[in-house]
PDB file of C-alpha atoms and ligand atoms in Angstrom:
ATOM      1  CA  MET G  89      -0.329 -26.161   9.923  1.00  0.00           C
ATOM      2  CA  GLU G  90      -2.505 -23.955  10.898  1.00  0.00           C
ATOM      3  CA  ARG G  91      -5.710 -23.129  13.180  1.00  0.00           C
ATOM      4  CA  ILE G  92      -9.332 -22.321  11.938  1.00  0.00           C
ATOM      5  CA  ASP G  93      -9.245 -18.847  14.247  1.00  0.00           C
ATOM      6  CA  LYS G  94      -5.730 -17.947  12.789  1.00  0.00           C
ATOM      7  CA  LEU G  95      -6.501 -18.238   9.416  1.00  0.00           C
ATOM      8  CA  LEU G  96     -10.065 -16.718   9.110  1.00  0.00           C
ATOM      9  CA  SER G  97      -8.977 -12.917  11.171  1.00  0.00           C
ATOM     10  CA  SER G  98      -5.557 -13.586   9.001  1.00  0.00           C
ATOM     11  CA  THR G  99      -8.129 -12.130   6.031  1.00  0.00           C
ATOM     12  CA  GLY G 100      -8.516  -8.912   7.532  1.00  0.00           C
ATOM     13  CA  ARG G 101     -12.569  -9.707   7.653  1.00  0.00           C
ATOM     14  CA  TRP G 102     -12.867 -10.799  10.998  1.00  0.00           C
ATOM     15  CA  SER G 103     -11.095 -10.698  14.480  1.00  0.00           C
ATOM     16  CA  ARG G 104      -9.856 -13.509  16.487  1.00  0.00           C
ATOM     17  CA  ARG G 105     -13.776 -12.689  17.958  1.00  0.00           C
ATOM     18  CA  GLU G 106     -15.574 -13.397  15.720  1.00  0.00           C
ATOM     19  CA  VAL G 107     -14.376 -16.105  14.829  1.00  0.00           C
ATOM     20  CA  ARG G 108     -15.010 -18.098  17.517  1.00  0.00           C
ATOM     21  CA  GLN G 109     -18.387 -16.442  17.044  1.00  0.00           C
ATOM     22  CA  LEU G 110     -19.153 -17.452  13.457  1.00  0.00           C
ATOM     23  CA  ILE G 111     -17.798 -20.937  14.130  1.00  0.00           C
ATOM     24  CA  LYS G 112     -20.159 -21.847  17.116  1.00  0.00           C
ATOM     25  CA  GLU G 113     -23.139 -20.966  15.255  1.00  0.00           C
ATOM     26  CA  GLY G 114     -21.878 -23.574  12.609  1.00  0.00           C
ATOM     27  CA  ARG G 115     -21.303 -21.156   9.549  1.00  0.00           C
ATOM     28  CA  VAL G 116     -17.505 -22.033   8.974  1.00  0.00           C
ATOM     29  CA  LEU G 117     -16.668 -25.258   7.375  1.00  0.00           C
ATOM     30  CA  ALA G 118     -13.233 -26.723   7.033  1.00  0.00           C
ATOM     31  CA  ASP G 119     -13.603 -29.255   3.882  1.00  0.00           C
ATOM     32  CA  GLY G 120     -17.599 -29.246   4.088  1.00  0.00           C
ATOM     33  CA  VAL G 121     -17.231 -30.305   7.604  1.00  0.00           C
ATOM     34  CA  PRO G 122     -18.606 -27.702  10.139  1.00  0.00           C
ATOM     35  CA  ALA G 123     -15.268 -26.198  12.526  1.00  0.00           C
ATOM     36  CA  ALA G 124     -15.084 -28.061  15.646  1.00  0.00           C
ATOM     37  CA  ALA G 125     -13.221 -25.081  17.510  1.00  0.00           C
ATOM     38  CA  PRO G 126     -11.428 -21.980  16.706  1.00  0.00           C
ATOM     39  CA  GLU G 127      -8.060 -23.633  17.731  1.00  0.00           C
ATOM     40  CA  GLN G 128      -8.976 -26.781  15.311  1.00  0.00           C
ATOM     41  CA  LYS G 129      -5.586 -26.869  12.859  1.00  0.00           C
ATOM     42  CA  LEU G 130      -6.084 -27.878   8.790  1.00  0.00           C
ATOM     43  CA  ASP G 131      -3.079 -26.775   5.874  1.00  0.00           C
ATOM     44  CA  PRO G 132      -4.017 -24.252   4.002  1.00  0.00           C
ATOM     45  CA  ALA G 133      -2.525 -25.489   0.866  1.00  0.00           C
ATOM     46  CA  VAL G 134      -4.747 -28.050   0.605  1.00  0.00           C
ATOM     47  CA  SER G 135      -7.477 -28.023   2.775  1.00  0.00           C
ATOM     48  CA  CYS G 136     -10.776 -25.880   1.438  1.00  0.00           C
ATOM     49  CA  LEU G 137     -12.832 -23.219   4.806  1.00  0.00           C
ATOM     50  CA  ARG G 138     -16.161 -22.219   3.242  1.00  0.00           C
ATOM     51  CA  VAL G 139     -18.017 -19.346   5.581  1.00  0.00           C
ATOM     52  CA  ASP G 140     -21.922 -19.107   5.244  1.00  0.00           C
ATOM     53  CA  GLY G 141     -20.398 -20.958   1.980  1.00  0.00           C
ATOM     54  CA  GLU G 142     -18.544 -18.833   0.388  1.00  0.00           C
ATOM     55  CA  GLU G 143     -15.081 -20.119   0.220  1.00  0.00           C
ATOM     56  CA  VAL G 144     -12.272 -17.736   2.046  1.00  0.00           C
ATOM     57  CA  MET G 145      -8.981 -17.166   0.203  1.00  0.00           C
ATOM     58  CA  ILE G 146      -6.420 -17.648   2.460  1.00  0.00           C
ATOM     59  CA  ARG G 147      -2.438 -15.999   1.580  1.00  0.00           C
ATOM     60  CA  ALA G 148       0.452 -16.257   3.390  1.00  0.00           C
ATOM     61  CA  TYR G 149       0.616 -12.898   3.556  1.00  0.00           C
ATOM     62  CA  THR G 150      -1.757  -9.293   3.326  1.00  0.00           C
ATOM     63  CA  TYR G 151      -1.470  -6.987   0.867  1.00  0.00           C
ATOM     64  CA  VAL G 152      -3.462  -3.694   1.690  1.00  0.00           C
ATOM     65  CA  MET G 153      -4.301  -1.004  -0.941  1.00  0.00           C
ATOM     66  CA  MET G 154      -4.933   2.567   0.907  1.00  0.00           C
ATOM     67  CA  ASN G 155      -5.391   5.413  -0.967  1.00  0.00           C
ATOM     68  CA  LYS G 156      -3.404   7.549   2.302  1.00  0.00           C
ATOM     69  CA  PRO G 157      -5.144  10.718   2.776  1.00  0.00           C
ATOM     70  CA  ALA G 158      -3.082  14.098   3.684  1.00  0.00           C
ATOM     71  CA  GLY G 159      -1.984  14.195   7.648  1.00  0.00           C
ATOM     72  CA  VAL G 160      -0.943  10.256   8.386  1.00  0.00           C
ATOM     73  CA  LEU G 161       2.599   9.350   8.579  1.00  0.00           C
ATOM     74  CA  SER G 162       3.364   6.425   5.839  1.00  0.00           C
ATOM     75  CA  ALA G 163       4.600   4.630   9.708  1.00  0.00           C
ATOM     76  CA  THR G 164       3.726   1.301  11.632  1.00  0.00           C
ATOM     77  CA  GLU G 165       3.008   3.347  15.346  1.00  0.00           C
ATOM     78  CA  ASP G 166       4.363   6.820  16.974  1.00  0.00           C
ATOM     79  CA  PRO G 167       3.781   8.755  19.949  1.00  0.00           C
ATOM     80  CA  ARG G 168       2.299  11.732  19.320  1.00  0.00           C
ATOM     81  CA  GLN G 169       0.790  11.522  15.645  1.00  0.00           C
ATOM     82  CA  ARG G 170      -1.294   8.865  13.675  1.00  0.00           C
ATOM     83  CA  THR G 171       1.057   6.636  10.967  1.00  0.00           C
ATOM     84  CA  VAL G 172      -1.671   4.835   8.259  1.00  0.00           C
ATOM     85  CA  LEU G 173      -2.044   1.220  10.348  1.00  0.00           C
ATOM     86  CA  ASP G 174      -3.907   3.442  12.625  1.00  0.00           C
ATOM     87  CA  LEU G 175      -6.337   4.286   9.782  1.00  0.00           C
ATOM     88  CA  LEU G 176      -7.147   0.392   9.427  1.00  0.00           C
ATOM     89  CA  PRO G 177      -9.247  -2.440  11.990  1.00  0.00           C
ATOM     90  CA  PRO G 178      -7.650  -4.367  14.261  1.00  0.00           C
ATOM     91  CA  ALA G 179      -7.787  -7.408  11.995  1.00  0.00           C
ATOM     92  CA  PHE G 180      -5.416  -6.030  10.512  1.00  0.00           C
ATOM     93  CA  ARG G 181      -3.333  -3.873  13.010  1.00  0.00           C
ATOM     94  CA  ARG G 182      -2.209  -7.581  14.920  1.00  0.00           C
ATOM     95  CA  GLN G 183      -0.598  -8.664  10.855  1.00  0.00           C
ATOM     96  CA  GLY G 184       2.184  -7.403  11.543  1.00  0.00           C
ATOM     97  CA  LEU G 185       1.799  -5.029   7.692  1.00  0.00           C
ATOM     98  CA  PHE G 186       4.523  -2.262   7.133  1.00  0.00           C
ATOM     99  CA  PRO G 187       3.814   0.359   4.759  1.00  0.00           C
ATOM    100  CA  VAL G 188       5.943  -0.344   1.626  1.00  0.00           C
ATOM    101  CA  GLY G 189       7.790   2.677   0.994  1.00  0.00           C
ATOM    102  CA  ARG G 190       7.042   6.065   2.159  1.00  0.00           C
ATOM    103  CA  LEU G 191       4.862   8.956   1.491  1.00  0.00           C
ATOM    104  CA  ASP G 192       5.533  12.234   3.020  1.00  0.00           C
ATOM    105  CA  LYS G 193       2.711  12.958   5.750  1.00  0.00           C
ATOM    106  CA  ASP G 194       1.250  15.626   3.263  1.00  0.00           C
ATOM    107  CA  SER G 195       1.167  13.376   0.405  1.00  0.00           C
ATOM    108  CA  GLU G 196      -1.235  11.115  -0.737  1.00  0.00           C
ATOM    109  CA  GLY G 197      -3.008   8.372  -2.715  1.00  0.00           C
ATOM    110  CA  LEU G 198      -0.933   4.644  -3.201  1.00  0.00           C
ATOM    111  CA  LEU G 199      -0.114   3.361  -0.310  1.00  0.00           C
ATOM    112  CA  LEU G 200       0.621  -0.739  -0.035  1.00  0.00           C
ATOM    113  CA  LEU G 201       0.605  -2.495   3.430  1.00  0.00           C
ATOM    114  CA  SER G 202       1.996  -5.848   3.720  1.00  0.00           C
ATOM    115  CA  ASN G 203       3.908  -8.333   5.478  1.00  0.00           C
ATOM    116  CA  ASP G 204       5.535  -9.740   2.304  1.00  0.00           C
ATOM    117  CA  GLY G 205       8.977  -8.676   4.017  1.00  0.00           C
ATOM    118  CA  ALA G 206      10.427 -10.702   0.596  1.00  0.00           C
ATOM    119  CA  LEU G 207       8.990  -8.523  -1.824  1.00  0.00           C
ATOM    120  CA  ALA G 208       8.975  -5.019   0.032  1.00  0.00           C
ATOM    121  CA  HIS G 209      12.593  -4.903  -0.422  1.00  0.00           C
ATOM    122  CA  ARG G 210      11.678  -6.878  -4.326  1.00  0.00           C
ATOM    123  CA  LEU G 211      10.285  -3.490  -4.727  1.00  0.00           C
ATOM    124  CA  LEU G 212      12.373  -0.999  -2.664  1.00  0.00           C
ATOM    125  CA  SER G 213      15.614  -2.110  -4.340  1.00  0.00           C
ATOM    126  CA  PRO G 214      17.331   0.424  -6.785  1.00  0.00           C
ATOM    127  CA  LYS G 215      17.930  -2.242  -8.576  1.00  0.00           C
ATOM    128  CA  ASN G 216      15.263  -3.491  -9.522  1.00  0.00           C
ATOM    129  CA  HIS G 217      13.856   0.376 -10.892  1.00  0.00           C
ATOM    130  CA  VAL G 218      10.610  -0.226 -10.328  1.00  0.00           C
ATOM    131  CA  ASP G 219       9.052   3.181 -11.724  1.00  0.00           C
ATOM    132  CA  LYS G 220       6.264   5.227  -8.781  1.00  0.00           C
ATOM    133  CA  VAL G 221       4.062   8.024 -10.904  1.00  0.00           C
ATOM    134  CA  TYR G 222       3.453  10.761  -9.230  1.00  0.00           C
ATOM    135  CA  TYR G 223      -0.076  13.269 -10.062  1.00  0.00           C
ATOM    136  CA  ILE G 224       1.307  16.779  -8.778  1.00  0.00           C
ATOM    137  CA  ARG G 225       0.378  20.495  -8.337  1.00  0.00           C
ATOM    138  CA  THR G 226       2.947  23.194  -7.950  1.00  0.00           C
ATOM    139  CA  ASP G 227       2.574  26.853  -7.711  1.00  0.00           C
ATOM    140  CA  ARG G 228       3.337  28.379 -10.659  1.00  0.00           C
ATOM    141  CA  PRO G 229       3.872  26.784 -14.519  1.00  0.00           C
ATOM    142  CA  LEU G 230       6.368  24.118 -15.730  1.00  0.00           C
ATOM    143  CA  THR G 231       7.507  24.850 -18.668  1.00  0.00           C
ATOM    144  CA  PRO G 232       9.369  22.516 -21.209  1.00  0.00           C
ATOM    145  CA  GLU G 233      12.573  24.094 -19.391  1.00  0.00           C
ATOM    146  CA  ASP G 234      11.649  22.010 -16.635  1.00  0.00           C
ATOM    147  CA  GLN G 235      10.613  19.388 -18.453  1.00  0.00           C
ATOM    148  CA  ALA G 236      14.068  19.498 -20.305  1.00  0.00           C
ATOM    149  CA  ALA G 237      15.805  19.236 -16.320  1.00  0.00           C
ATOM    150  CA  PHE G 238      14.131  16.313 -14.779  1.00  0.00           C
ATOM    151  CA  ALA G 239      14.420  14.571 -17.727  1.00  0.00           C
ATOM    152  CA  GLN G 240      18.669  15.145 -18.218  1.00  0.00           C
ATOM    153  CA  GLY G 241      18.494  14.012 -13.893  1.00  0.00           C
ATOM    154  CA  ILE G 242      19.238  16.961 -11.335  1.00  0.00           C
ATOM    155  CA  THR G 243      20.872  17.446  -9.094  1.00  0.00           C
ATOM    156  CA  LEU G 244      19.988  19.055  -5.896  1.00  0.00           C
ATOM    157  CA  ALA G 245      21.032  22.211  -4.250  1.00  0.00           C
ATOM    158  CA  ASP G 246      23.675  20.018  -1.142  1.00  0.00           C
ATOM    159  CA  GLY G 247      24.866  18.016  -4.484  1.00  0.00           C
ATOM    160  CA  THR G 248      22.514  14.614  -4.245  1.00  0.00           C
ATOM    161  CA  ALA G 249      22.175  13.221  -8.719  1.00  0.00           C
ATOM    162  CA  CYS G 250      19.458  12.288  -9.403  1.00  0.00           C
ATOM    163  CA  LEU G 251      18.046   9.837 -12.086  1.00  0.00           C
ATOM    164  CA  PRO G 252      16.335  11.814 -14.710  1.00  0.00           C
ATOM    165  CA  ALA G 253      13.011  10.977 -14.044  1.00  0.00           C
ATOM    166  CA  GLY G 254       9.117  12.030 -15.590  1.00  0.00           C
ATOM    167  CA  LEU G 255       7.709  15.206 -16.084  1.00  0.00           C
ATOM    168  CA  GLU G 256       5.281  15.345 -17.814  1.00  0.00           C
ATOM    169  CA  LEU G 257       2.649  18.969 -17.814  1.00  0.00           C
ATOM    170  CA  LEU G 258      -1.087  19.334 -17.707  1.00  0.00           C
ATOM    171  CA  GLY G 259      -3.884  22.188 -18.210  1.00  0.00           C
ATOM    172  CA  ALA G 260      -2.001  25.179 -17.353  1.00  0.00           C
ATOM    173  CA  GLY G 261       1.425  23.590 -16.288  1.00  0.00           C
ATOM    174  CA  ASP G 262       0.198  24.123 -13.083  1.00  0.00           C
ATOM    175  CA  GLU G 263      -0.368  20.102 -13.085  1.00  0.00           C
ATOM    176  CA  ALA G 264       2.218  17.802 -14.205  1.00  0.00           C
ATOM    177  CA  LEU G 265       2.689  13.308 -13.415  1.00  0.00           C
ATOM    178  CA  VAL G 266       6.260  13.613 -12.337  1.00  0.00           C
ATOM    179  CA  THR G 267       8.205   9.086 -13.142  1.00  0.00           C
ATOM    180  CA  LEU G 268      10.652   7.955 -10.320  1.00  0.00           C
ATOM    181  CA  HIS G 269      13.234   5.553 -11.774  1.00  0.00           C
ATOM    182  CA  GLU G 270      13.903   6.104  -7.462  1.00  0.00           C
ATOM    183  CA  GLY G 271      13.140   7.631  -4.151  1.00  0.00           C
ATOM    184  CA  LYS G 272      14.677   9.553  -2.259  1.00  0.00           C
ATOM    185  CA  PHE G 273      13.565  11.727   0.501  1.00  0.00           C
ATOM    186  CA  HIS G 274      11.181  14.188  -0.188  1.00  0.00           C
ATOM    187  CA  GLN G 275      12.137  13.831  -3.839  1.00  0.00           C
ATOM    188  CA  ILE G 276       9.861  15.729  -6.193  1.00  0.00           C
ATOM    189  CA  LYS G 277       9.768  18.640  -3.668  1.00  0.00           C
ATOM    190  CA  ARG G 278      13.546  19.340  -4.050  1.00  0.00           C
ATOM    191  CA  MET G 279      13.669  17.951  -7.535  1.00  0.00           C
ATOM    192  CA  THR G 280      10.548  21.035  -8.475  1.00  0.00           C
ATOM    193  CA  ALA G 281      12.476  23.344  -5.284  1.00  0.00           C
ATOM    194  CA  SER G 282      15.346  23.644  -7.645  1.00  0.00           C
ATOM    195  CA  ARG G 283      13.976  24.403 -10.900  1.00  0.00           C
ATOM    196  CA  GLY G 284      12.290  27.424  -8.471  1.00  0.00           C
ATOM    197  CA  ALA G 285       8.801  26.060  -7.836  1.00  0.00           C
ATOM    198  CA  ALA G 286       6.792  24.654  -4.793  1.00  0.00           C
ATOM    199  CA  VAL G 287       4.863  21.472  -4.511  1.00  0.00           C
ATOM    200  CA  CYS G 288       1.226  22.156  -2.879  1.00  0.00           C
ATOM    201  CA  ARG G 289      -0.364  19.124  -4.031  1.00  0.00           C
ATOM    202  CA  LEU G 290       1.730  15.924  -3.728  1.00  0.00           C
ATOM    203  CA  LYS G 291      -0.581  12.406  -4.573  1.00  0.00           C
ATOM    204  CA  ARG G 292       1.266   8.921  -5.749  1.00  0.00           C
ATOM    205  CA  ILE G 293      -0.752   7.484  -8.757  1.00  0.00           C
ATOM    206  CA  SER G 294       1.033   3.983  -9.203  1.00  0.00           C
ATOM    207  CA  MET G 295       3.903   1.918  -8.208  1.00  0.00           C
ATOM    208  CA  GLY G 296       5.335  -0.694 -11.335  1.00  0.00           C
ATOM    209  CA  THR G 297       1.869  -2.387 -11.872  1.00  0.00           C
ATOM    210  CA  LEU G 298       0.162  -1.584  -8.759  1.00  0.00           C
ATOM    211  CA  VAL G 299      -2.985   1.366 -10.109  1.00  0.00           C
ATOM    212  CA  LEU G 300      -4.349   3.564  -6.864  1.00  0.00           C
ATOM    213  CA  ASP G 301      -7.812   1.882  -6.868  1.00  0.00           C
ATOM    214  CA  GLU G 302      -9.885   5.588  -7.876  1.00  0.00           C
ATOM    215  CA  SER G 303     -13.273   4.825  -6.161  1.00  0.00           C
ATOM    216  CA  LEU G 304     -11.077   4.212  -2.550  1.00  0.00           C
ATOM    217  CA  LYS G 305     -11.612   7.412  -1.023  1.00  0.00           C
ATOM    218  CA  PRO G 306      -8.994   8.870   1.094  1.00  0.00           C
ATOM    219  CA  GLY G 307      -7.835   6.952   4.518  1.00  0.00           C
ATOM    220  CA  GLU G 308      -9.984   4.195   2.669  1.00  0.00           C
ATOM    221  CA  PHE G 309      -8.131   0.710   2.075  1.00  0.00           C
ATOM    222  CA  ARG G 310      -8.884  -2.690   0.265  1.00  0.00           C
ATOM    223  CA  LEU G 311      -7.386  -6.159  -0.295  1.00  0.00           C
ATOM    224  CA  LEU G 312      -5.127  -6.580  -3.200  1.00  0.00           C
ATOM    225  CA  SER G 313      -6.951  -8.450  -6.079  1.00  0.00           C
ATOM    226  CA  GLY G 314      -4.886 -12.433  -6.905  1.00  0.00           C
ATOM    227  CA  GLN G 315      -4.260 -10.468 -10.120  1.00  0.00           C
ATOM    228  CA  GLU G 316      -2.508  -7.221  -8.642  1.00  0.00           C
ATOM    229  CA  VAL G 317      -1.199  -9.917  -6.079  1.00  0.00           C
ATOM    230  CA  SER G 318       0.877 -11.859  -8.535  1.00  0.00           C
ATOM    231  CA  LYS G 319       1.649  -8.459 -11.020  1.00  0.00           C
ATOM    232  CA  ILE G 320       3.806  -6.815  -8.309  1.00  0.00           C
ATOM    233  CA  GLY G 321       5.775 -10.960  -7.768  1.00  0.00           C
ATOM    234  CA  GLY G 322       3.535 -11.585  -4.397  1.00  0.00           C
ATOM    235  CA  LYS G 323       2.711 -14.551  -3.530  1.00  0.00           C
ATOM    236  CA  LEU G 324      -1.085 -16.109  -3.375  1.00  0.00           C
TER     237      LEU G 324
HETATM  238  N1  LIG U 128       8.945  13.012  -3.645  1.00  0.00           N
HETATM  239  C1  LIG U 128       8.111  13.553  -2.740  1.00  0.00           C
HETATM  240  O1  LIG U 128       9.004  14.687  -2.340  1.00  0.00           O
HETATM  241  N2  LIG U 128       7.393  13.284  -1.040  1.00  0.00           N
HETATM  242  C2  LIG U 128       6.359  12.009  -1.943  1.00  0.00           C
HETATM  243  O2  LIG U 128       5.762  11.666  -0.583  1.00  0.00           O
HETATM  244  C3  LIG U 128       7.492  11.112  -2.537  1.00  0.00           C
HETATM  245  C4  LIG U 128       8.264  11.608  -3.669  1.00  0.00           C
END
């Protein structure tokens, strides 16, 4: 059993204060009856909550897809720099969300934020081999030789061995799609550097079945759909 104000604010759509106001105005129905107070408790697995007549889906966990902009840290907090959590409204920030997998400060694109620790563990565990696809732009056209080196598995300057990775050349070759089956620190930049090229732009497009919603502008976010949640193995 959970308090109604906690359940409704957990959707990220309203703050606790807004929920209190909605309840006062009689706009929240719990199993068809106007909610009496914010502290009224109910079991979200069996009860139906409506706001202004619309059923509100209550999930055990929150899953947010963000189009991370460049220049923001993939962290929950930082004393000096802006983090991806700073881009979310307070109602989301209170839910203990954290980035599931990191992107470098200057990288962009798909970032999943959640408070489902078990899912994060499954998605990030090397033994689960969740593929990640990145769009990159480089300072020189990449070649079929670079492609063969990626496919074979690059050994970085410090001796770190990378698993074979996909490199699909686009256009004139200074753009490409890279598919990684693991996630080492600065991996694409370092793999590309080992081929004597530099990454000028890096944007994550997908992570397993989860694909960046291209209608999200940099810095924008949305909740995952029920289908997206179940496909990545989250809890509905
Ligand atoms: N590889 C990188 O070098 N940077 C990222 O942000 C992601 C993959």
